[in-house]
Each structure stands twice: as C-alpha cells, then as structure tokens.
PDB file of C-alpha atoms and ligand atoms in Angstrom:
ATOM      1  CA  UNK A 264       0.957  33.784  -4.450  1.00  0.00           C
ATOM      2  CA  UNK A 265       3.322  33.591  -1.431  1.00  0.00           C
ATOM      3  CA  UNK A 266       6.279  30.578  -1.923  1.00  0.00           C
ATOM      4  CA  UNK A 267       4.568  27.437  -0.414  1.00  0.00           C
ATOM      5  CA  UNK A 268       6.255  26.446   2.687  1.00  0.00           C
ATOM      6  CA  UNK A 269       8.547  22.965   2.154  1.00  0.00           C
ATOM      7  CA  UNK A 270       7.092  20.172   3.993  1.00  0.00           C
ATOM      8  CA  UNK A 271       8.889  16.876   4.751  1.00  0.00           C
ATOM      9  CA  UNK A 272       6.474  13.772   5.327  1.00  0.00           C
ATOM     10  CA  UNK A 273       7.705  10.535   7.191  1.00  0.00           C
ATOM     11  CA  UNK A 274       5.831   7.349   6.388  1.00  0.00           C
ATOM     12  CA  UNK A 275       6.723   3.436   7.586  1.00  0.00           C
ATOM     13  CA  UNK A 276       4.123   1.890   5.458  1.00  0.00           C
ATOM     14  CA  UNK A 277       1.030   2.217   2.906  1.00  0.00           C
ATOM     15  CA  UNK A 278       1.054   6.068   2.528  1.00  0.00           C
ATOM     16  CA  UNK A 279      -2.420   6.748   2.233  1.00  0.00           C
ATOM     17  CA  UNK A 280      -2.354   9.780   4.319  1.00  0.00           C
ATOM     18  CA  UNK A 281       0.570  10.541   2.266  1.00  0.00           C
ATOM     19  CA  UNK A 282      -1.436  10.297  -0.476  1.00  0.00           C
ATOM     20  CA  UNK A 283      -4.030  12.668   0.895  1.00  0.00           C
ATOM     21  CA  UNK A 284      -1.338  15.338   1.142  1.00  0.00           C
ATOM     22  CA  UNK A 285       0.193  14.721  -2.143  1.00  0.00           C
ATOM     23  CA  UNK A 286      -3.046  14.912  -3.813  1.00  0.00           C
ATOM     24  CA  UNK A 287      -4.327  17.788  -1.794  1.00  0.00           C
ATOM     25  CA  UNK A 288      -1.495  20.102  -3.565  1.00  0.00           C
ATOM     26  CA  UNK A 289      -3.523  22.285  -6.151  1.00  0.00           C
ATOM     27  CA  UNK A 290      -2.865  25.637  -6.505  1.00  0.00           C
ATOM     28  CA  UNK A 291      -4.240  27.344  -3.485  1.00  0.00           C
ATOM     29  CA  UNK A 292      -2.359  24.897  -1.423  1.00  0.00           C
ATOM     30  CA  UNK A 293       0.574  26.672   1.045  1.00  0.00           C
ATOM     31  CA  UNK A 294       2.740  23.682   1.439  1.00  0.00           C
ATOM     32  CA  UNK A 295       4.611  21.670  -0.937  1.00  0.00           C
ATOM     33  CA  UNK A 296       6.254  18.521  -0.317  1.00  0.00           C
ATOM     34  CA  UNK A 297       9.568  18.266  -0.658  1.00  0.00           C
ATOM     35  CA  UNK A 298      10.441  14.867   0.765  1.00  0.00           C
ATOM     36  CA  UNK A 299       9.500  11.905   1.694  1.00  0.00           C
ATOM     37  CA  UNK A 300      11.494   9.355   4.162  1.00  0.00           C
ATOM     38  CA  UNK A 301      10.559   6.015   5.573  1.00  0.00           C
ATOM     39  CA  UNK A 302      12.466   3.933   7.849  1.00  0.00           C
ATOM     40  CA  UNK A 303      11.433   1.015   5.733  1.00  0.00           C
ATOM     41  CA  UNK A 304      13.484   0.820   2.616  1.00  0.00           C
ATOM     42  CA  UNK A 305      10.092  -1.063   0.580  1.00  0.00           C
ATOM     43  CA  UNK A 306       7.422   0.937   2.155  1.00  0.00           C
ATOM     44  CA  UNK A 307       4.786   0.777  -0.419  1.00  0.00           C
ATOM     45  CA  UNK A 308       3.853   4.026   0.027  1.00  0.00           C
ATOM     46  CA  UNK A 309       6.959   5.334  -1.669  1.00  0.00           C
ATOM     47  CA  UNK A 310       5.398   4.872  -4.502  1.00  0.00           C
ATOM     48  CA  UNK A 311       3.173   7.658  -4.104  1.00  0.00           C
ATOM     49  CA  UNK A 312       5.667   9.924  -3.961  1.00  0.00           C
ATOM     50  CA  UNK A 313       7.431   8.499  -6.556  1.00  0.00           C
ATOM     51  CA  UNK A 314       4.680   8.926  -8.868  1.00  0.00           C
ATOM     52  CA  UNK A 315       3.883  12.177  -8.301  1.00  0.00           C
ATOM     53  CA  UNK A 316       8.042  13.441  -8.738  1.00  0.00           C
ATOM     54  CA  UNK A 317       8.381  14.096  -5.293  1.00  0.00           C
ATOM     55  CA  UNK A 318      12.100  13.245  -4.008  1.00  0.00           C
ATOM     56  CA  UNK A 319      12.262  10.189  -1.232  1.00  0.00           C
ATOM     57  CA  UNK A 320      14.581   8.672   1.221  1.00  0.00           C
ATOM     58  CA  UNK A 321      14.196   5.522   2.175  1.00  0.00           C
ATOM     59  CA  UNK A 322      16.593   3.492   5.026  1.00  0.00           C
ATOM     60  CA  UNK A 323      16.250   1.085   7.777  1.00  0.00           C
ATOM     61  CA  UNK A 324      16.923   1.941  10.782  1.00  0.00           C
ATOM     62  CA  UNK A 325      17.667  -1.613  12.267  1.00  0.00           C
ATOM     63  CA  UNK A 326      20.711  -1.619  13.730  1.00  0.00           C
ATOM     64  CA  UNK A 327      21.347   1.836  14.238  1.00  0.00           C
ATOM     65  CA  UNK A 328      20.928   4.148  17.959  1.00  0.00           C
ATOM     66  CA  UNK A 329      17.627   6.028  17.784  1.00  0.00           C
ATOM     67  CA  UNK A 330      19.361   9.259  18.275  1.00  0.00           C
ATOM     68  CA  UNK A 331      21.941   8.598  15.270  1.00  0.00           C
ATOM     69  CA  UNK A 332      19.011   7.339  12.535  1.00  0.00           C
ATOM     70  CA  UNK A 333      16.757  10.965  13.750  1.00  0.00           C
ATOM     71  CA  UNK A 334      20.140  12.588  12.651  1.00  0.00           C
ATOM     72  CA  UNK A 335      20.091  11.193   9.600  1.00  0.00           C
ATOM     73  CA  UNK A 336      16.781  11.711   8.559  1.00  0.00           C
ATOM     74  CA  UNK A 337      17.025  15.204  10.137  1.00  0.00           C
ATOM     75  CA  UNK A 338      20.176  15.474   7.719  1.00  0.00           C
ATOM     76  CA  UNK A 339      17.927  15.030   4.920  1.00  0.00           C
ATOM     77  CA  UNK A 340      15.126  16.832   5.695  1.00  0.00           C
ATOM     78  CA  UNK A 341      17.169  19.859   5.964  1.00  0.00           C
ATOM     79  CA  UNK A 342      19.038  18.817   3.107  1.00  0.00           C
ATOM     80  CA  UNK A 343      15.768  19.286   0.915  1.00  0.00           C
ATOM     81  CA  UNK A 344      14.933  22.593   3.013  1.00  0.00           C
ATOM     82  CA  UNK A 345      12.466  21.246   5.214  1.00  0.00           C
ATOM     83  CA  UNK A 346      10.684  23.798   7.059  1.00  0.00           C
ATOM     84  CA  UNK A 347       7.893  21.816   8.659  1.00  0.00           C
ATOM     85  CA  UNK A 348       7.542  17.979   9.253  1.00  0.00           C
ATOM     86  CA  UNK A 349       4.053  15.758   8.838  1.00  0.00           C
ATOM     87  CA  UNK A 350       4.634  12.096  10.607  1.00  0.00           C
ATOM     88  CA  UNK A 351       1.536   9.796   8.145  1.00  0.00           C
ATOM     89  CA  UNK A 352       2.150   6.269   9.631  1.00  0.00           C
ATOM     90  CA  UNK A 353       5.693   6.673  10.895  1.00  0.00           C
ATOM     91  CA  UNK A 354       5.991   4.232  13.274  1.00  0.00           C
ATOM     92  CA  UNK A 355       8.826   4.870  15.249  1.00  0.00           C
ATOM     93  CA  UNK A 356       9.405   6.983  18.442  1.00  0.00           C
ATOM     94  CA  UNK A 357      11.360  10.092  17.865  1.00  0.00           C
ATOM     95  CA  UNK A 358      14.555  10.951  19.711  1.00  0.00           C
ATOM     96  CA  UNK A 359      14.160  14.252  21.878  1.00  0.00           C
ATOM     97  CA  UNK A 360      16.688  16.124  20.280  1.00  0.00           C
ATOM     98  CA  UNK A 361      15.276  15.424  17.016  1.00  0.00           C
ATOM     99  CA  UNK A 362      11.836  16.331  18.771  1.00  0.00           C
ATOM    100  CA  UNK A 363      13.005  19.744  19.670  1.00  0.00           C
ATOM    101  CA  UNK A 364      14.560  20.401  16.419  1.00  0.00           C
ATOM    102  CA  UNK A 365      11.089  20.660  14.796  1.00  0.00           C
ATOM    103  CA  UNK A 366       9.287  21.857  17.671  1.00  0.00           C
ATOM    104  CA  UNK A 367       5.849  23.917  16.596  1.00  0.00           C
ATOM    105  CA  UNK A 368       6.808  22.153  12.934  1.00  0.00           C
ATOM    106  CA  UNK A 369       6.151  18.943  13.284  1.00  0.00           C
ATOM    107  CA  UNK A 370       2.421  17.332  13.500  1.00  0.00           C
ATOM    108  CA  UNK A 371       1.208  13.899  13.540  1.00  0.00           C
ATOM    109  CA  UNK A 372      -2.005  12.288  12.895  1.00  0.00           C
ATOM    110  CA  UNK A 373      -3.705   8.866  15.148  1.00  0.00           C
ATOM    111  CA  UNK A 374      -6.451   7.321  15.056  1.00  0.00           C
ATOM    112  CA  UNK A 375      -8.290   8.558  17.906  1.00  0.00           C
ATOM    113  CA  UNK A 376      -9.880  11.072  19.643  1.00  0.00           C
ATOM    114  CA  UNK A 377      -7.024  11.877  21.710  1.00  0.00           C
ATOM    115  CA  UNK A 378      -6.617  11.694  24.454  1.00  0.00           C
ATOM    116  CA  UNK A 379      -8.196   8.575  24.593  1.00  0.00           C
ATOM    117  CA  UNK A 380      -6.326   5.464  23.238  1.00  0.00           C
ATOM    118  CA  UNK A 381      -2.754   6.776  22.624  1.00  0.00           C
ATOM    119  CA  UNK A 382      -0.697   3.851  21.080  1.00  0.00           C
ATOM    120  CA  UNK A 383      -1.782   1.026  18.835  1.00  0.00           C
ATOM    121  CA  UNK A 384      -5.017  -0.901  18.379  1.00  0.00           C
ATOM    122  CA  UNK A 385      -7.339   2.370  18.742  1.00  0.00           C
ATOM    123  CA  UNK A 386     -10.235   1.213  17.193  1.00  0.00           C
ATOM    124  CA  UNK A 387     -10.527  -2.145  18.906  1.00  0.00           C
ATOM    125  CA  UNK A 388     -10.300  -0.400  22.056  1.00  0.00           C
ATOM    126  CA  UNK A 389     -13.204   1.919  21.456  1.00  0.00           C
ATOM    127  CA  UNK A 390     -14.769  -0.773  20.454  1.00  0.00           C
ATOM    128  CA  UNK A 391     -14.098  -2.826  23.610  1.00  0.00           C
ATOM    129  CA  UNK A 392     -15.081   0.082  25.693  1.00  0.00           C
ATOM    130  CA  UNK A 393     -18.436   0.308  24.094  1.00  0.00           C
ATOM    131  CA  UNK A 394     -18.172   3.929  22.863  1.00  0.00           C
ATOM    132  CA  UNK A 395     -20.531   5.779  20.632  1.00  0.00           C
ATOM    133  CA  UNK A 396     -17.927   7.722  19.238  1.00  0.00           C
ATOM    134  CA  UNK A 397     -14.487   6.925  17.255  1.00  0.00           C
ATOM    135  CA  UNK A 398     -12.369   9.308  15.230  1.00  0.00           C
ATOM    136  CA  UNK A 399      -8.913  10.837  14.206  1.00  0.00           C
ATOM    137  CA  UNK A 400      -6.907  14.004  15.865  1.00  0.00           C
ATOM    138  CA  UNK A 401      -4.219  16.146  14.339  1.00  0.00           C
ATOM    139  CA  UNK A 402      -1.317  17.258  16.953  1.00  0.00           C
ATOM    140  CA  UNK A 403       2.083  19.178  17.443  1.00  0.00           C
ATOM    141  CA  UNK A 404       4.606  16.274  17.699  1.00  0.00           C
ATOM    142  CA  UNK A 405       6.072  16.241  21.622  1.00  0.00           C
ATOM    143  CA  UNK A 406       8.444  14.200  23.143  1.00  0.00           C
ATOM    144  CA  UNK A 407       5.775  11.837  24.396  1.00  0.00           C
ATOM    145  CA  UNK A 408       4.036   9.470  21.714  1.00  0.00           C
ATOM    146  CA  UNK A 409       0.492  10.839  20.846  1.00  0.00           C
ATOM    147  CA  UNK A 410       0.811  13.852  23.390  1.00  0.00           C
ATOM    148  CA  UNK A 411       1.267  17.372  22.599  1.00  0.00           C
ATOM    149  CA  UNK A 412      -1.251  19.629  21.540  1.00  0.00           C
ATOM    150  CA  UNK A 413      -4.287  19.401  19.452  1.00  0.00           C
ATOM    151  CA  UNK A 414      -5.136  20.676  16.421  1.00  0.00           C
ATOM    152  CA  UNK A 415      -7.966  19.326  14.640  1.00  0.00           C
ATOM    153  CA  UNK A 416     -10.579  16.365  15.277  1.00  0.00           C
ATOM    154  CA  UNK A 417     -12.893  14.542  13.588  1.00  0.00           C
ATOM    155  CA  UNK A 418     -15.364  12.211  14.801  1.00  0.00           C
ATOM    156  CA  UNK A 419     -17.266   9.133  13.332  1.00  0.00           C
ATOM    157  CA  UNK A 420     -19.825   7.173  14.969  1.00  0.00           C
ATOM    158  CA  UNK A 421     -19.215   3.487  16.164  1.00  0.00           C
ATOM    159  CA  UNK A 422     -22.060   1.357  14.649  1.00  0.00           C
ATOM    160  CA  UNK A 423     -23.572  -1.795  16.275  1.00  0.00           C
ATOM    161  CA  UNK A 424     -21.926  -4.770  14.395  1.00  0.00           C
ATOM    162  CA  UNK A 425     -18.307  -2.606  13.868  1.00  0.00           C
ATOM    163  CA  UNK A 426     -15.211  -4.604  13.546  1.00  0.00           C
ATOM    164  CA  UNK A 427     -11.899  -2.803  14.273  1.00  0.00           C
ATOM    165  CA  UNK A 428     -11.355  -3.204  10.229  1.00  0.00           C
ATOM    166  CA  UNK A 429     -14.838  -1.835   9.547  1.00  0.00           C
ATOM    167  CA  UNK A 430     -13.980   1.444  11.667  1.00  0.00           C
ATOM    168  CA  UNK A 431     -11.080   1.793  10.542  1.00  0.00           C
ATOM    169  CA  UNK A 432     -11.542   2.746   7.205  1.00  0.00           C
ATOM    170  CA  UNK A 433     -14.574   4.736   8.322  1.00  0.00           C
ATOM    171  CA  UNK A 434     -12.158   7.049  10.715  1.00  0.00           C
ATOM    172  CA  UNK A 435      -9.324   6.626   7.665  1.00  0.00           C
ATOM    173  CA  UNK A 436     -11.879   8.966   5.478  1.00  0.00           C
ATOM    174  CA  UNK A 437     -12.289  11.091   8.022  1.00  0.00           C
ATOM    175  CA  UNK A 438      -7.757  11.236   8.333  1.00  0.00           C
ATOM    176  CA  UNK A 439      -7.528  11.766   4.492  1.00  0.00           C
ATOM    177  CA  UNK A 440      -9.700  14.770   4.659  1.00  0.00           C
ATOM    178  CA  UNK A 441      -8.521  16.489   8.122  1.00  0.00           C
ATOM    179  CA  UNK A 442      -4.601  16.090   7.523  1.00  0.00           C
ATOM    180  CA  UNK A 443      -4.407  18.009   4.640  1.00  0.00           C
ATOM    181  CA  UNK A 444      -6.262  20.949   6.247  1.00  0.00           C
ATOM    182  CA  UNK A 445      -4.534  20.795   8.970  1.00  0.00           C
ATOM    183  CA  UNK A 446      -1.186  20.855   7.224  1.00  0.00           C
ATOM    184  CA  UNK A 447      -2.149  23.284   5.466  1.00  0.00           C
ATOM    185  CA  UNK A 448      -3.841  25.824   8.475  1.00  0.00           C
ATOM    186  CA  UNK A 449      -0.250  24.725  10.236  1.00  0.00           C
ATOM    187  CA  UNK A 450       1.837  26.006   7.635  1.00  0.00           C
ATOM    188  CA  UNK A 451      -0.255  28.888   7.310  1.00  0.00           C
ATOM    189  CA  UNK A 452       0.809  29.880  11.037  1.00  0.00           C
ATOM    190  CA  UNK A 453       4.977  29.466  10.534  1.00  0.00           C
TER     191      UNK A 453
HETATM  192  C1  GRF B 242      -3.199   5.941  10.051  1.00  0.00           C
HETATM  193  O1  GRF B 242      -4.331   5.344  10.636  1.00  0.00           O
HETATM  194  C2  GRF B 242      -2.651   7.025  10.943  1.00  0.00           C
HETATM  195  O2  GRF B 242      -3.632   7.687  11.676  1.00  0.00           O
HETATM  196  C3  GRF B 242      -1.740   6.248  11.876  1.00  0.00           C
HETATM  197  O3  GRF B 242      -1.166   5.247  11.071  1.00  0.00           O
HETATM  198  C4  GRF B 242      -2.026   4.971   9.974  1.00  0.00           C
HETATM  199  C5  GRF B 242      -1.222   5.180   8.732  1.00  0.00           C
HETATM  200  O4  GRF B 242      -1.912   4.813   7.568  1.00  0.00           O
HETATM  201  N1  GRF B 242      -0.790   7.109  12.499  1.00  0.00           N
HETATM  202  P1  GRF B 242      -1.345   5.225   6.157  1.00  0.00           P
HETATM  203  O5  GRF B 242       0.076   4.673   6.045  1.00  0.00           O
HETATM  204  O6  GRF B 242      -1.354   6.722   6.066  1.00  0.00           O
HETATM  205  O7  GRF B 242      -2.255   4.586   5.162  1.00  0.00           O
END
C-alpha cells in the first residue's frame, strides 16, 4: 500500500463533512488526515477530530489581517506536512497568497450545483427560483469564493412543500458521500 497522502481539513463550525472524511478513512483510503484547524476556537466540530486522535488547531482570527491569520494556519498545515487541503464549512475567504500556495491541493465543497448560487443561503434560493433540482459540487479552491473548477456533483430533487431546512439535509447526504470520494480521487491525482 502506497503512504496515504497528508490532508489538512479547515472547518468554522459543526464538522459533519469533517466527519464524513474522518470516518471515510479505512484501509483502502489514500489520504489521511493530519490536521484539523478552525478559525473558531469552540467549533464543535473539533470534537470529531478529537475523538478520532487526529491533531487540531484551533484560533480566532478576529483581530488579525487576513493575509497574516492564512500564514498562520498555512504555518501549521505545513507544520503537520500537509500536502493537500479540504475547506468542510470554513467560512472565511482565503488570502491569494495563501490561495496560490495550495493551488491544484486545495478543494472545497457548497451547497449547490455550481455555478448557480455561489455564496450563502443556496437552498432558499433554489427554492425561490422554483427549481426542480438542488445539490452539492466539489471544486479546486481559486481565488474567487465558490469558483474554480469542478470536480464532482451530485444532485437531489426539490420536492413540493421543501423548506430550505428540509433540503438541506437532503443535499447534506448527498455532501457526506461525494467529499470523501472526491478527496480521495484528488489525492489520487497529486
Ligand atoms: C456544508 O453545507 C458545506 O457544503 C458548506 O458548509 C456546510 C458545512 O457543514 N460549505 P458542516 O460543518 O460540514 O456540517
């Protein structure tokens, strides 16, 4: 078996797609995870990470210049050997440089199909626009938010009587399955 390729996740909040990752690591899996950061010091999704003994850094970034926080958590990430970045919930805009540092390494998963509804509120917007169709996309990490290319989609369908919370966590099912695959088929190509 070749060595699994070290992969650095950053996370702002619950961590279930963190989760996803974490418990996606069997055997036959190519990437390990190394590290975990978060901007927020208490994000619960820590935990997750925590309980499965993988190392985390947590700090807030209030206060600090975007560009010097990215060093810092770039500091880390190499720290641990980093060789590829996955963004699950991290919800703050990258500095370029930091952007470039990890280009080709770094993906990112939203709740759309891109490249409709970059941003926040996805789901009430394809509600609002009456669409049939909702779902998730994997993509390189660019220096504009949600842009850069894609790797993997999966759709859901938008049901009469939907509620942004009731599509939600169907398109969440469909993110816990596609990021690990697509972490893994990314690490696969480094
Ligand atoms: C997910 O919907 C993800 O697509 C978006 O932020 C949310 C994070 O959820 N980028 P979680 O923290 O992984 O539970």
């Amino acid at each position: 078996m070749a060595e699994k390729t070290r992969v650095g996740v950053l996370i702002s909040g619950r961590g279930s797609n963190l989760k996803a990752l974490i418990d996606a690591q069997r055997d036959d899996c190519p990437y390990a995870i190394a590290l975990v950061a978060s901007n927020v010091e208490d994000a619960p999704g820590l935990d997750f990470a925590r309980a499965a003994g993988i190392a985390t850094f947590a700090k807030s970034h209030k206060g600090m210049k975007r560009e010097e926080f990215d060093a810092i958590i770039d500091t880390e990430l190499r720290a641990h050997s980093v060789e590829a970045v996955a963004l699950a919930g991290y919800m703050r805009l990258l500095s370029p440089g930091f952007v470039e540092g990890w280009a080709g390494r770094m993906i990112n998963i939203h709740p759309s199909l891109l490249p409709l509804y970059k941003g926040l509120d996805t789901h009430e917007r394809a509600i609002e626009a009456r669409d049939s169709k909702h779902g998730c996309s994997v993509h390189l990490v660019t220096a504009e938010l949600d842009d850069g290319p894609i790797l993997a989609q999966a759709e859901v369908p938008i049901l009469p009587g939907d509620t942004p919370d009731t599509l939600a966590a169907r398109v969440l099912v469909e993110e816990h399955r596609l990021y690990p695959l697509a972490l893994a088929e990314l690490v696969r190509t480094l």
